[in-house]
mmCIF file of N, CA, C and O in Angstrom:
data_model
loop_
_atom_site.group_PDB
_atom_site.id
_atom_site.type_symbol
_atom_site.label_atom_id
_atom_site.label_comp_id
_atom_site.label_asym_id
_atom_site.label_seq_id
_atom_site.Cartn_x
_atom_site.Cartn_y
_atom_site.Cartn_z
ATOM 1 N N MET A 1 2.623 -13.273 -12.260
ATOM 2 C CA MET A 1 2.203 -12.057 -12.129
ATOM 3 C C MET A 1 2.401 -10.675 -10.658
ATOM 4 O O MET A 1 1.698 -11.243 -9.763
ATOM 5 N N ILE A 2 2.240 -10.295 -11.365
ATOM 6 C CA ILE A 2 2.796 -8.932 -10.129
ATOM 7 C C ILE A 2 1.825 -8.327 -10.038
ATOM 8 O O ILE A 2 1.291 -7.660 -11.224
ATOM 9 N N THR A 3 1.596 -7.364 -9.141
ATOM 10 C CA THR A 3 -0.225 -7.000 -8.657
ATOM 11 C C THR A 3 0.872 -5.739 -8.054
ATOM 12 O O THR A 3 1.909 -5.815 -7.107
ATOM 13 N N ILE A 4 0.420 -3.785 -8.506
ATOM 14 C CA ILE A 4 1.101 -3.133 -7.929
ATOM 15 C C ILE A 4 -0.687 -2.851 -7.473
ATOM 16 O O ILE A 4 -1.113 -2.733 -7.925
ATOM 17 N N TYR A 5 -0.487 -2.363 -5.999
ATOM 18 C CA TYR A 5 -1.548 -1.063 -5.520
ATOM 19 C C TYR A 5 -0.820 0.196 -5.983
ATOM 20 O O TYR A 5 -0.021 0.819 -5.256
ATOM 21 N N HIS A 6 -1.732 1.111 -6.815
ATOM 22 C CA HIS A 6 -1.367 1.942 -7.047
ATOM 23 C C HIS A 6 -2.276 3.636 -6.394
ATOM 24 O O HIS A 6 -3.177 3.382 -6.924
ATOM 25 N N ASN A 7 -1.526 4.744 -6.605
ATOM 26 C CA ASN A 7 -2.132 5.305 -6.333
ATOM 27 C C ASN A 7 -2.279 6.188 -7.710
ATOM 28 O O ASN A 7 -0.722 6.893 -7.187
ATOM 29 N N PRO A 8 -2.430 6.815 -8.781
ATOM 30 C CA PRO A 8 -2.323 7.075 -10.062
ATOM 31 C C PRO A 8 -1.872 9.358 -9.113
ATOM 32 O O PRO A 8 -1.355 9.580 -10.726
ATOM 33 N N LYS A 9 -2.939 9.357 -8.331
ATOM 34 C CA LYS A 9 -1.604 11.292 -7.636
ATOM 35 C C LYS A 9 -0.905 11.020 -6.893
ATOM 36 O O LYS A 9 -0.329 12.401 -6.826
ATOM 37 N N CYS A 10 -0.294 9.734 -6.860
ATOM 38 C CA CYS A 10 0.789 9.927 -6.351
ATOM 39 C C CYS A 10 2.517 9.638 -6.975
ATOM 40 O O CYS A 10 2.853 8.832 -7.604
ATOM 41 N N SER A 11 3.247 10.541 -7.021
ATOM 42 C CA SER A 11 4.612 10.744 -7.633
ATOM 43 C C SER A 11 4.995 9.493 -7.604
ATOM 44 O O SER A 11 5.265 8.803 -8.304
ATOM 45 N N LYS A 12 5.088 8.598 -6.198
ATOM 46 C CA LYS A 12 6.156 7.910 -5.774
ATOM 47 C C LYS A 12 5.265 7.141 -6.185
ATOM 48 O O LYS A 12 6.133 5.388 -6.684
ATOM 49 N N SER A 13 4.268 6.546 -6.125
ATOM 50 C CA SER A 13 3.549 5.287 -6.856
ATOM 51 C C SER A 13 3.539 5.129 -8.406
ATOM 52 O O SER A 13 3.961 4.306 -9.144
ATOM 53 N N ARG A 14 3.940 6.275 -9.299
ATOM 54 C CA ARG A 14 3.901 6.494 -10.606
ATOM 55 C C ARG A 14 4.773 5.963 -11.115
ATOM 56 O O ARG A 14 5.192 5.060 -11.924
ATOM 57 N N GLU A 15 6.084 6.679 -10.350
ATOM 58 C CA GLU A 15 7.619 6.044 -10.434
ATOM 59 C C GLU A 15 7.713 4.564 -10.073
ATOM 60 O O GLU A 15 8.621 3.857 -10.991
ATOM 61 N N GLY A 16 6.916 3.676 -9.378
ATOM 62 C CA GLY A 16 6.730 2.209 -9.135
ATOM 63 C C GLY A 16 6.158 1.944 -9.815
ATOM 64 O O GLY A 16 6.229 0.819 -10.554
ATOM 65 N N LEU A 17 5.128 2.103 -10.583
ATOM 66 C CA LEU A 17 4.213 1.754 -11.727
ATOM 67 C C LEU A 17 5.485 1.815 -12.937
ATOM 68 O O LEU A 17 5.247 0.637 -14.091
ATOM 69 N N GLU A 18 5.712 2.815 -13.418
ATOM 70 C CA GLU A 18 7.019 2.859 -14.210
ATOM 71 C C GLU A 18 8.039 1.841 -14.320
ATOM 72 O O GLU A 18 8.616 1.294 -15.412
ATOM 73 N N PHE A 19 8.759 1.835 -13.294
ATOM 74 C CA PHE A 19 10.226 0.995 -12.725
ATOM 75 C C PHE A 19 8.958 -0.665 -13.619
ATOM 76 O O PHE A 19 9.411 -1.320 -14.357
ATOM 77 N N LEU A 20 8.547 -0.993 -12.682
ATOM 78 C CA LEU A 20 7.785 -1.948 -12.998
ATOM 79 C C LEU A 20 7.166 -2.625 -14.471
ATOM 80 O O LEU A 20 7.943 -3.430 -15.362
ATOM 81 N N LYS A 21 6.881 -1.604 -15.115
ATOM 82 C CA LYS A 21 6.782 -1.856 -16.604
ATOM 83 C C LYS A 21 7.776 -1.807 -17.587
ATOM 84 O O LYS A 21 8.067 -2.959 -18.487
ATOM 85 N N LYS A 22 9.099 -1.234 -16.923
ATOM 86 C CA LYS A 22 10.546 -2.126 -17.603
ATOM 87 C C LYS A 22 10.564 -3.203 -17.822
ATOM 88 O O LYS A 22 11.759 -3.705 -17.893
ATOM 89 N N LYS A 23 10.101 -3.450 -16.022
ATOM 90 C CA LYS A 23 10.610 -4.770 -15.729
ATOM 91 C C LYS A 23 9.905 -6.455 -16.361
ATOM 92 O O LYS A 23 10.193 -7.461 -16.000
ATOM 93 N N VAL A 24 8.382 -6.314 -16.166
ATOM 94 C CA VAL A 24 7.441 -7.624 -15.949
ATOM 95 C C VAL A 24 6.650 -6.843 -17.210
ATOM 96 O O VAL A 24 6.561 -5.911 -17.557
ATOM 97 N N GLN A 25 6.518 -8.413 -18.617
ATOM 98 C CA GLN A 25 5.500 -8.631 -19.200
ATOM 99 C C GLN A 25 3.886 -8.439 -18.029
ATOM 100 O O GLN A 25 3.504 -7.786 -18.734
ATOM 101 N N GLU A 26 3.885 -9.250 -17.257
ATOM 102 C CA GLU A 26 2.657 -9.395 -16.745
ATOM 103 C C GLU A 26 2.631 -8.605 -15.533
ATOM 104 O O GLU A 26 2.672 -8.841 -14.484
ATOM 105 N N LEU A 27 1.712 -7.462 -15.357
ATOM 106 C CA LEU A 27 1.600 -6.870 -14.823
ATOM 107 C C LEU A 27 -0.122 -6.281 -14.122
ATOM 108 O O LEU A 27 -0.818 -5.828 -14.908
ATOM 109 N N LYS A 28 -0.828 -6.566 -13.099
ATOM 110 C CA LYS A 28 -1.657 -6.057 -12.866
ATOM 111 C C LYS A 28 -1.878 -4.750 -11.546
ATOM 112 O O LYS A 28 -1.011 -4.998 -10.883
ATOM 113 N N VAL A 29 -2.730 -3.667 -12.213
ATOM 114 C CA VAL A 29 -2.315 -2.798 -11.893
ATOM 115 C C VAL A 29 -4.198 -2.456 -10.959
ATOM 116 O O VAL A 29 -4.989 -2.457 -11.523
ATOM 117 N N VAL A 30 -3.845 -2.049 -9.407
ATOM 118 C CA VAL A 30 -5.144 -2.080 -8.736
ATOM 119 C C VAL A 30 -4.987 -0.530 -8.121
ATOM 120 O O VAL A 30 -4.185 -0.310 -7.119
ATOM 121 N N ASP A 31 -6.096 0.234 -8.692
ATOM 122 C CA ASP A 31 -6.238 1.873 -8.473
ATOM 123 C C ASP A 31 -6.977 1.309 -6.773
ATOM 124 O O ASP A 31 -8.091 1.837 -7.158
ATOM 125 N N TYR A 32 -6.151 0.878 -6.265
ATOM 126 C CA TYR A 32 -7.057 1.360 -4.267
ATOM 127 C C TYR A 32 -8.136 2.369 -3.956
ATOM 128 O O TYR A 32 -8.610 2.024 -3.413
ATOM 129 N N ILE A 33 -7.571 3.753 -4.538
ATOM 130 C CA ILE A 33 -7.933 4.573 -4.449
ATOM 131 C C ILE A 33 -9.715 4.990 -4.509
ATOM 132 O O ILE A 33 -10.487 5.189 -4.479
ATOM 133 N N GLN A 34 -9.822 4.317 -5.572
ATOM 134 C CA GLN A 34 -10.473 4.359 -6.827
ATOM 135 C C GLN A 34 -11.714 3.302 -6.109
ATOM 136 O O GLN A 34 -12.486 3.146 -6.071
ATOM 137 N N THR A 35 -11.103 1.987 -6.372
ATOM 138 C CA THR A 35 -12.036 0.898 -6.000
ATOM 139 C C THR A 35 -12.027 0.239 -4.603
ATOM 140 O O THR A 35 -13.110 -0.400 -4.549
ATOM 141 N N GLY A 36 -11.481 0.921 -3.739
ATOM 142 C CA GLY A 36 -11.521 0.410 -2.476
ATOM 143 C C GLY A 36 -10.598 -0.709 -1.905
ATOM 144 O O GLY A 36 -10.102 -1.504 -3.359
ATOM 145 N N ILE A 37 -11.017 -0.657 -1.033
ATOM 146 C CA ILE A 37 -10.113 -1.883 -0.438
ATOM 147 C C ILE A 37 -10.635 -2.271 0.496
ATOM 148 O O ILE A 37 -11.217 -2.099 1.543
ATOM 149 N N SER A 38 -10.544 -4.173 0.113
ATOM 150 C CA SER A 38 -11.220 -4.505 1.511
ATOM 151 C C SER A 38 -10.527 -5.095 2.954
ATOM 152 O O SER A 38 -9.341 -5.075 2.456
ATOM 153 N N GLU A 39 -11.350 -5.438 3.974
ATOM 154 C CA GLU A 39 -10.588 -5.817 5.186
ATOM 155 C C GLU A 39 -9.596 -6.507 5.029
ATOM 156 O O GLU A 39 -8.744 -7.059 5.412
ATOM 157 N N LYS A 40 -10.191 -7.861 4.619
ATOM 158 C CA LYS A 40 -9.717 -9.305 4.091
ATOM 159 C C LYS A 40 -8.563 -9.189 3.077
ATOM 160 O O LYS A 40 -7.155 -9.288 3.094
ATOM 161 N N GLU A 41 -8.416 -8.356 2.135
ATOM 162 C CA GLU A 41 -7.230 -8.468 1.399
ATOM 163 C C GLU A 41 -6.447 -7.477 1.883
ATOM 164 O O GLU A 41 -4.986 -7.470 1.818
ATOM 165 N N LEU A 42 -6.658 -6.115 2.615
ATOM 166 C CA LEU A 42 -5.222 -5.645 3.438
ATOM 167 C C LEU A 42 -5.112 -6.347 3.937
ATOM 168 O O LEU A 42 -3.347 -6.231 4.509
ATOM 169 N N LYS A 43 -5.789 -7.222 4.726
ATOM 170 C CA LYS A 43 -5.300 -7.747 6.563
ATOM 171 C C LYS A 43 -4.238 -9.201 5.410
ATOM 172 O O LYS A 43 -2.707 -9.078 5.926
ATOM 173 N N GLU A 44 -4.438 -9.178 4.114
ATOM 174 C CA GLU A 44 -3.460 -10.690 3.351
ATOM 175 C C GLU A 44 -2.477 -9.712 2.322
ATOM 176 O O GLU A 44 -1.473 -9.998 3.194
ATOM 177 N N ILE A 45 -2.391 -8.233 2.460
ATOM 178 C CA ILE A 45 -1.227 -7.872 1.981
ATOM 179 C C ILE A 45 -0.394 -7.197 3.102
ATOM 180 O O ILE A 45 1.130 -7.203 3.304
ATOM 181 N N ILE A 46 -1.388 -7.054 4.377
ATOM 182 C CA ILE A 46 -0.432 -7.109 5.633
ATOM 183 C C ILE A 46 0.792 -8.105 5.773
ATOM 184 O O ILE A 46 1.841 -8.128 6.268
ATOM 185 N N SER A 47 -0.227 -9.094 5.844
ATOM 186 C CA SER A 47 0.580 -10.765 6.375
ATOM 187 C C SER A 47 1.720 -10.650 5.133
ATOM 188 O O SER A 47 3.287 -11.084 5.689
ATOM 189 N N PHE A 48 1.608 -10.421 3.909
ATOM 190 C CA PHE A 48 2.478 -10.683 2.958
ATOM 191 C C PHE A 48 3.971 -9.374 2.914
ATOM 192 O O PHE A 48 4.911 -9.806 2.880
ATOM 193 N N LEU A 49 3.650 -8.518 4.057
ATOM 194 C CA LEU A 49 4.615 -7.800 4.519
ATOM 195 C C LEU A 49 5.467 -7.891 5.193
ATOM 196 O O LEU A 49 6.825 -7.298 5.356
ATOM 197 N N GLN A 50 4.488 -8.966 6.299
ATOM 198 C CA GLN A 50 4.962 -8.830 7.498
ATOM 199 C C GLN A 50 5.520 -8.025 8.367
ATOM 200 O O GLN A 50 6.687 -7.809 8.826
ATOM 201 N N ILE A 51 5.137 -6.886 8.147
ATOM 202 C CA ILE A 51 4.331 -5.652 8.911
ATOM 203 C C ILE A 51 3.649 -5.820 10.263
ATOM 204 O O ILE A 51 2.507 -6.580 10.076
ATOM 205 N N LYS A 52 3.256 -4.594 11.223
ATOM 206 C CA LYS A 52 2.155 -4.571 11.909
ATOM 207 C C LYS A 52 1.261 -2.942 11.087
ATOM 208 O O LYS A 52 2.125 -2.828 10.165
ATOM 209 N N PRO A 53 0.172 -3.318 11.376
ATOM 210 C CA PRO A 53 -1.040 -2.293 10.438
ATOM 211 C C PRO A 53 -0.625 -0.997 10.171
ATOM 212 O O PRO A 53 -0.401 -0.513 9.304
ATOM 213 N N ILE A 54 0.177 -0.685 11.547
ATOM 214 C CA ILE A 54 0.564 1.274 11.506
ATOM 215 C C ILE A 54 1.578 0.953 10.891
ATOM 216 O O ILE A 54 1.696 2.319 10.294
ATOM 217 N N GLU A 55 2.788 0.370 10.579
ATOM 218 C CA GLU A 55 3.846 0.248 9.592
ATOM 219 C C GLU A 55 3.477 0.506 8.499
ATOM 220 O O GLU A 55 4.091 0.889 7.391
ATOM 221 N N LEU A 56 2.167 0.369 8.025
ATOM 222 C CA LEU A 56 1.615 0.826 6.546
ATOM 223 C C LEU A 56 0.819 2.238 5.986
ATOM 224 O O LEU A 56 0.682 2.269 5.275
ATOM 225 N N VAL A 57 0.517 2.380 7.604
ATOM 226 C CA VAL A 57 -0.556 3.704 7.726
ATOM 227 C C VAL A 57 0.601 4.732 7.344
ATOM 228 O O VAL A 57 2.027 5.210 7.748
ATOM 229 N N ARG A 58 -0.426 6.080 6.458
ATOM 230 C CA ARG A 58 0.870 7.464 6.001
ATOM 231 C C ARG A 58 0.121 8.592 7.370
ATOM 232 O O ARG A 58 -0.606 8.773 7.407
ATOM 233 N N THR A 59 1.001 8.160 8.302
ATOM 234 C CA THR A 59 1.018 9.250 9.756
ATOM 235 C C THR A 59 0.761 10.637 9.072
ATOM 236 O O THR A 59 0.296 11.220 10.172
ATOM 237 N N ASN A 60 1.049 11.005 8.570
ATOM 238 C CA ASN A 60 1.556 12.861 8.137
ATOM 239 C C ASN A 60 -0.049 13.093 7.061
ATOM 240 O O ASN A 60 0.113 14.558 6.754
ATOM 241 N N GLU A 61 -0.827 11.970 6.272
ATOM 242 C CA GLU A 61 -1.843 12.302 6.446
ATOM 243 C C GLU A 61 -3.037 13.103 7.241
ATOM 244 O O GLU A 61 -3.371 13.087 8.162
ATOM 245 N N ALA A 62 -4.213 14.613 6.581
ATOM 246 C CA ALA A 62 -4.266 15.169 7.577
ATOM 247 C C ALA A 62 -5.524 14.023 7.780
ATOM 248 O O ALA A 62 -5.874 14.423 8.970
ATOM 249 N N VAL A 63 -6.258 13.607 7.361
ATOM 250 C CA VAL A 63 -6.933 12.478 7.802
ATOM 251 C C VAL A 63 -6.052 11.773 9.441
ATOM 252 O O VAL A 63 -7.552 11.584 10.055
ATOM 253 N N TRP A 64 -5.554 11.498 9.263
ATOM 254 C CA TRP A 64 -4.853 10.423 10.158
ATOM 255 C C TRP A 64 -4.499 11.389 11.443
ATOM 256 O O TRP A 64 -5.236 11.454 12.321
ATOM 257 N N LYS A 65 -3.892 12.333 11.403
ATOM 258 C CA LYS A 65 -3.795 13.530 11.922
ATOM 259 C C LYS A 65 -5.191 14.101 13.318
ATOM 260 O O LYS A 65 -5.430 14.442 14.324
ATOM 261 N N GLU A 66 -6.274 13.898 12.052
ATOM 262 C CA GLU A 66 -7.734 14.583 12.778
ATOM 263 C C GLU A 66 -8.089 13.921 13.457
ATOM 264 O O GLU A 66 -8.936 14.330 14.351
ATOM 265 N N SER A 67 -8.244 12.234 12.865
ATOM 266 C CA SER A 67 -9.221 11.346 13.476
ATOM 267 C C SER A 67 -8.407 10.305 14.613
ATOM 268 O O SER A 67 -8.760 9.972 14.961
ATOM 269 N N TYR A 68 -7.320 9.923 14.108
ATOM 270 C CA TYR A 68 -6.666 9.238 14.794
ATOM 271 C C TYR A 68 -5.427 9.617 15.369
ATOM 272 O O TYR A 68 -4.959 8.247 16.344
ATOM 273 N N LYS A 69 -4.404 10.028 15.360
ATOM 274 C CA LYS A 69 -3.177 10.037 15.972
ATOM 275 C C LYS A 69 -3.212 10.748 17.688
ATOM 276 O O LYS A 69 -4.500 11.155 17.855
ATOM 277 N N GLY A 70 -2.945 10.084 17.961
ATOM 278 C CA GLY A 70 -2.731 9.591 19.454
ATOM 279 C C GLY A 70 -3.365 8.865 20.422
ATOM 280 O O GLY A 70 -3.788 8.968 21.453
ATOM 281 N N LYS A 71 -4.563 8.153 19.324
ATOM 282 C CA LYS A 71 -5.648 7.667 20.352
ATOM 283 C C LYS A 71 -4.956 6.018 20.435
ATOM 284 O O LYS A 71 -4.066 5.663 19.302
ATOM 285 N N ALA A 72 -5.295 5.357 21.651
ATOM 286 C CA ALA A 72 -4.754 4.195 21.368
ATOM 287 C C ALA A 72 -5.556 2.653 20.446
ATOM 288 O O ALA A 72 -6.188 2.593 21.056
ATOM 289 N N LEU A 73 -4.784 2.847 19.439
ATOM 290 C CA LEU A 73 -5.906 1.727 18.644
ATOM 291 C C LEU A 73 -5.113 0.496 17.961
ATOM 292 O O LEU A 73 -4.176 0.413 18.371
ATOM 293 N N THR A 74 -6.461 -0.647 18.069
ATOM 294 C CA THR A 74 -5.985 -1.806 17.955
ATOM 295 C C THR A 74 -5.679 -1.863 16.593
ATOM 296 O O THR A 74 -5.720 -1.043 15.773
ATOM 297 N N ASP A 75 -4.443 -3.386 16.516
ATOM 298 C CA ASP A 75 -4.414 -3.635 14.711
ATOM 299 C C ASP A 75 -5.923 -3.050 13.787
ATOM 300 O O ASP A 75 -5.608 -3.063 13.310
ATOM 301 N N GLU A 76 -6.727 -4.069 14.777
ATOM 302 C CA GLU A 76 -7.830 -4.023 14.064
ATOM 303 C C GLU A 76 -8.986 -2.739 13.652
ATOM 304 O O GLU A 76 -9.204 -2.778 12.421
ATOM 305 N N GLU A 77 -8.492 -1.632 14.799
ATOM 306 C CA GLU A 77 -9.031 -0.332 14.194
ATOM 307 C C GLU A 77 -8.036 0.740 13.598
ATOM 308 O O GLU A 77 -8.656 1.274 12.721
ATOM 309 N N ILE A 78 -6.940 0.427 12.950
ATOM 310 C CA ILE A 78 -5.766 0.279 12.765
ATOM 311 C C ILE A 78 -6.243 -0.138 10.842
ATOM 312 O O ILE A 78 -6.353 0.878 9.974
ATOM 313 N N VAL A 79 -6.406 -1.098 10.794
ATOM 314 C CA VAL A 79 -6.475 -2.109 9.672
ATOM 315 C C VAL A 79 -8.249 -0.886 8.463
ATOM 316 O O VAL A 79 -8.264 -1.010 7.794
ATOM 317 N N LYS A 80 -9.252 -0.585 9.668
ATOM 318 C CA LYS A 80 -10.594 0.054 9.446
ATOM 319 C C LYS A 80 -10.100 1.178 9.154
ATOM 320 O O LYS A 80 -10.985 1.417 8.463
ATOM 321 N N ALA A 81 -9.269 1.464 9.632
ATOM 322 C CA ALA A 81 -8.636 2.948 9.977
ATOM 323 C C ALA A 81 -8.644 3.068 7.563
ATOM 324 O O ALA A 81 -8.849 3.771 7.299
ATOM 325 N N MET A 82 -7.849 2.107 7.528
ATOM 326 C CA MET A 82 -7.219 1.972 6.480
ATOM 327 C C MET A 82 -8.451 1.992 5.088
ATOM 328 O O MET A 82 -8.150 2.452 4.083
ATOM 329 N N VAL A 83 -9.116 0.889 5.420
ATOM 330 C CA VAL A 83 -10.221 0.247 4.546
ATOM 331 C C VAL A 83 -10.876 1.341 4.817
ATOM 332 O O VAL A 83 -11.285 1.898 2.675
ATOM 333 N N GLU A 84 -11.248 2.578 5.719
ATOM 334 C CA GLU A 84 -12.594 3.320 5.371
ATOM 335 C C GLU A 84 -11.710 4.373 4.764
ATOM 336 O O GLU A 84 -12.518 5.583 4.125
ATOM 337 N N ASN A 85 -10.445 4.652 4.641
ATOM 338 C CA ASN A 85 -9.455 6.053 4.466
ATOM 339 C C ASN A 85 -8.547 5.157 3.330
ATOM 340 O O ASN A 85 -7.291 5.616 4.042
ATOM 341 N N PRO A 86 -8.913 5.218 2.216
ATOM 342 C CA PRO A 86 -7.349 4.271 1.686
ATOM 343 C C PRO A 86 -6.451 5.283 1.454
ATOM 344 O O PRO A 86 -5.406 4.992 0.758
ATOM 345 N N LYS A 87 -6.503 6.572 0.921
ATOM 346 C CA LYS A 87 -5.833 7.486 1.053
ATOM 347 C C LYS A 87 -4.491 6.899 2.561
ATOM 348 O O LYS A 87 -3.133 8.188 2.107
ATOM 349 N N LEU A 88 -4.387 6.642 3.409
ATOM 350 C CA LEU A 88 -3.880 6.124 4.371
ATOM 351 C C LEU A 88 -2.822 5.140 4.231
ATOM 352 O O LEU A 88 -1.692 4.948 4.980
ATOM 353 N N ILE A 89 -2.900 4.610 3.750
ATOM 354 C CA ILE A 89 -1.945 3.508 3.148
ATOM 355 C C ILE A 89 -0.838 3.922 1.784
ATOM 356 O O ILE A 89 -0.665 4.621 1.087
ATOM 357 N N GLN A 90 0.338 3.319 2.756
ATOM 358 C CA GLN A 90 1.484 3.752 1.452
ATOM 359 C C GLN A 90 1.379 2.572 0.521
ATOM 360 O O GLN A 90 0.943 1.930 -0.137
ATOM 361 N N ARG A 91 2.004 3.962 -0.326
ATOM 362 C CA ARG A 91 2.167 3.388 -1.886
ATOM 363 C C ARG A 91 3.639 3.481 -1.847
ATOM 364 O O ARG A 91 4.226 4.404 -1.983
ATOM 365 N N PRO A 92 4.025 2.807 -3.523
ATOM 366 C CA PRO A 92 3.088 1.406 -3.913
ATOM 367 C C PRO A 92 3.372 0.552 -2.796
ATOM 368 O O PRO A 92 4.193 0.506 -2.574
ATOM 369 N N ILE A 93 2.421 -0.715 -2.894
ATOM 370 C CA ILE A 93 2.615 -2.212 -2.337
ATOM 371 C C ILE A 93 2.716 -3.069 -4.107
ATOM 372 O O ILE A 93 2.209 -2.994 -4.483
ATOM 373 N N VAL A 94 4.038 -3.921 -3.603
ATOM 374 C CA VAL A 94 4.204 -4.125 -5.066
ATOM 375 C C VAL A 94 4.183 -5.952 -4.051
ATOM 376 O O VAL A 94 4.666 -6.217 -3.635
ATOM 377 N N ILE A 95 3.229 -6.950 -5.316
ATOM 378 C CA ILE A 95 3.437 -8.045 -4.914
ATOM 379 C C ILE A 95 3.325 -9.189 -5.936
ATOM 380 O O ILE A 95 2.902 -9.193 -7.219
ATOM 381 N N ASN A 96 4.407 -10.241 -5.455
ATOM 382 C CA ASN A 96 4.841 -11.133 -6.367
ATOM 383 C C ASN A 96 4.904 -12.578 -5.397
ATOM 384 O O ASN A 96 5.180 -12.802 -4.394
ATOM 385 N N GLY A 97 3.706 -13.297 -5.705
ATOM 386 C CA GLY A 97 2.928 -14.372 -5.034
ATOM 387 C C GLY A 97 2.430 -13.864 -3.521
ATOM 388 O O GLY A 97 1.887 -13.409 -3.476
ATOM 389 N N LYS A 98 3.494 -14.260 -3.056
ATOM 390 C CA LYS A 98 3.146 -13.950 -1.094
ATOM 391 C C LYS A 98 4.029 -13.176 -0.726
ATOM 392 O O LYS A 98 4.039 -13.467 0.440
ATOM 393 N N ASN A 99 4.766 -12.767 -1.790
ATOM 394 C CA ASN A 99 5.670 -11.900 -1.265
ATOM 395 C C ASN A 99 5.918 -10.151 -1.514
ATOM 396 O O ASN A 99 4.718 -9.831 -2.878
ATOM 397 N N ALA A 100 5.633 -9.379 -0.688
ATOM 398 C CA ALA A 100 4.914 -8.136 -1.191
ATOM 399 C C ALA A 100 6.298 -6.977 -0.654
ATOM 400 O O ALA A 100 7.266 -7.623 0.886
ATOM 401 N N VAL A 101 6.386 -5.399 -0.925
ATOM 402 C CA VAL A 101 7.005 -5.134 -0.436
ATOM 403 C C VAL A 101 6.175 -3.668 -0.771
ATOM 404 O O VAL A 101 5.832 -3.336 -2.177
ATOM 405 N N ILE A 102 6.965 -2.416 -0.055
ATOM 406 C CA ILE A 102 6.348 -1.101 -0.224
ATOM 407 C C ILE A 102 7.295 -0.857 -0.797
ATOM 408 O O ILE A 102 8.477 -0.523 -0.150
ATOM 409 N N GLY A 103 6.794 -0.130 -2.403
ATOM 410 C CA GLY A 103 8.793 0.840 -3.275
ATOM 411 C C GLY A 103 8.786 1.742 -3.279
ATOM 412 O O GLY A 103 9.006 3.012 -3.956
ATOM 413 N N ARG A 104 8.669 2.258 -1.645
ATOM 414 C CA ARG A 104 9.455 3.071 -1.414
ATOM 415 C C ARG A 104 10.943 3.546 -0.636
ATOM 416 O O ARG A 104 10.763 2.526 0.787
ATOM 417 N N PRO A 105 11.819 3.088 -1.409
ATOM 418 C CA PRO A 105 11.935 3.775 -2.346
ATOM 419 C C PRO A 105 12.080 2.631 -3.844
ATOM 420 O O PRO A 105 11.564 1.367 -3.214
ATOM 421 N N VAL A 106 12.072 3.370 -4.638
ATOM 422 C CA VAL A 106 11.211 2.206 -6.325
ATOM 423 C C VAL A 106 12.312 0.986 -5.725
ATOM 424 O O VAL A 106 11.943 -0.184 -6.405
ATOM 425 N N GLU A 107 13.955 0.966 -5.562
ATOM 426 C CA GLU A 107 14.635 0.198 -5.835
ATOM 427 C C GLU A 107 14.095 -1.474 -4.436
ATOM 428 O O GLU A 107 14.563 -2.423 -4.632
ATOM 429 N N HIS A 108 13.370 -1.260 -3.480
ATOM 430 C CA HIS A 108 12.875 -1.863 -3.282
ATOM 431 C C HIS A 108 12.080 -2.835 -3.619
ATOM 432 O O HIS A 108 11.934 -3.847 -3.515
ATOM 433 N N ILE A 109 11.569 -2.542 -4.943
ATOM 434 C CA ILE A 109 10.653 -3.408 -6.082
ATOM 435 C C ILE A 109 12.064 -4.673 -6.444
ATOM 436 O O ILE A 109 11.566 -5.629 -6.302
ATOM 437 N N ASN A 110 12.905 -4.582 -6.132
ATOM 438 C CA ASN A 110 13.551 -5.440 -6.647
ATOM 439 C C ASN A 110 13.979 -6.536 -6.177
ATOM 440 O O ASN A 110 14.242 -7.779 -6.321
ATOM 441 N N GLU A 111 13.891 -6.936 -4.621
ATOM 442 C CA GLU A 111 13.859 -7.625 -4.096
ATOM 443 C C GLU A 111 12.674 -8.989 -3.756
ATOM 444 O O GLU A 111 12.621 -9.800 -3.566
ATOM 445 N N ILE A 112 11.490 -8.630 -4.844
ATOM 446 C CA ILE A 112 10.735 -9.465 -4.918
ATOM 447 C C ILE A 112 10.697 -9.718 -6.334
ATOM 448 O O ILE A 112 9.514 -10.332 -6.813
ATOM 449 N N LEU A 113 11.194 -9.513 -7.803
ATOM 450 C CA LEU A 113 11.312 -9.876 -8.635
ATOM 451 C C LEU A 113 11.450 -11.157 -8.726
ATOM 452 O O LEU A 113 12.803 -11.092 -8.091
#
């Protein structure tokens, strides 16, 4: 089962979802903006991506610039910022088993299919 962490308001996320619909039969769509995301879930995604938490942050978002930019934050604090403000999470995130990619550009999704 392929899972996509999707923000329907994001054009790149919508593009990733359409890409997956053409490629896979079973697809779980998680609208993490609507449902939220737990700290445990986000940490698991970060481990699957094999990146540092800051690499998953959309640093151009207003909330990041206003509340977090320029501060010396720990990984734990960065994760908490994303949990509290899901808009900060890069998207789409596509997971296949324990493998994951950020689907920007959409062709990156092929790496885990």
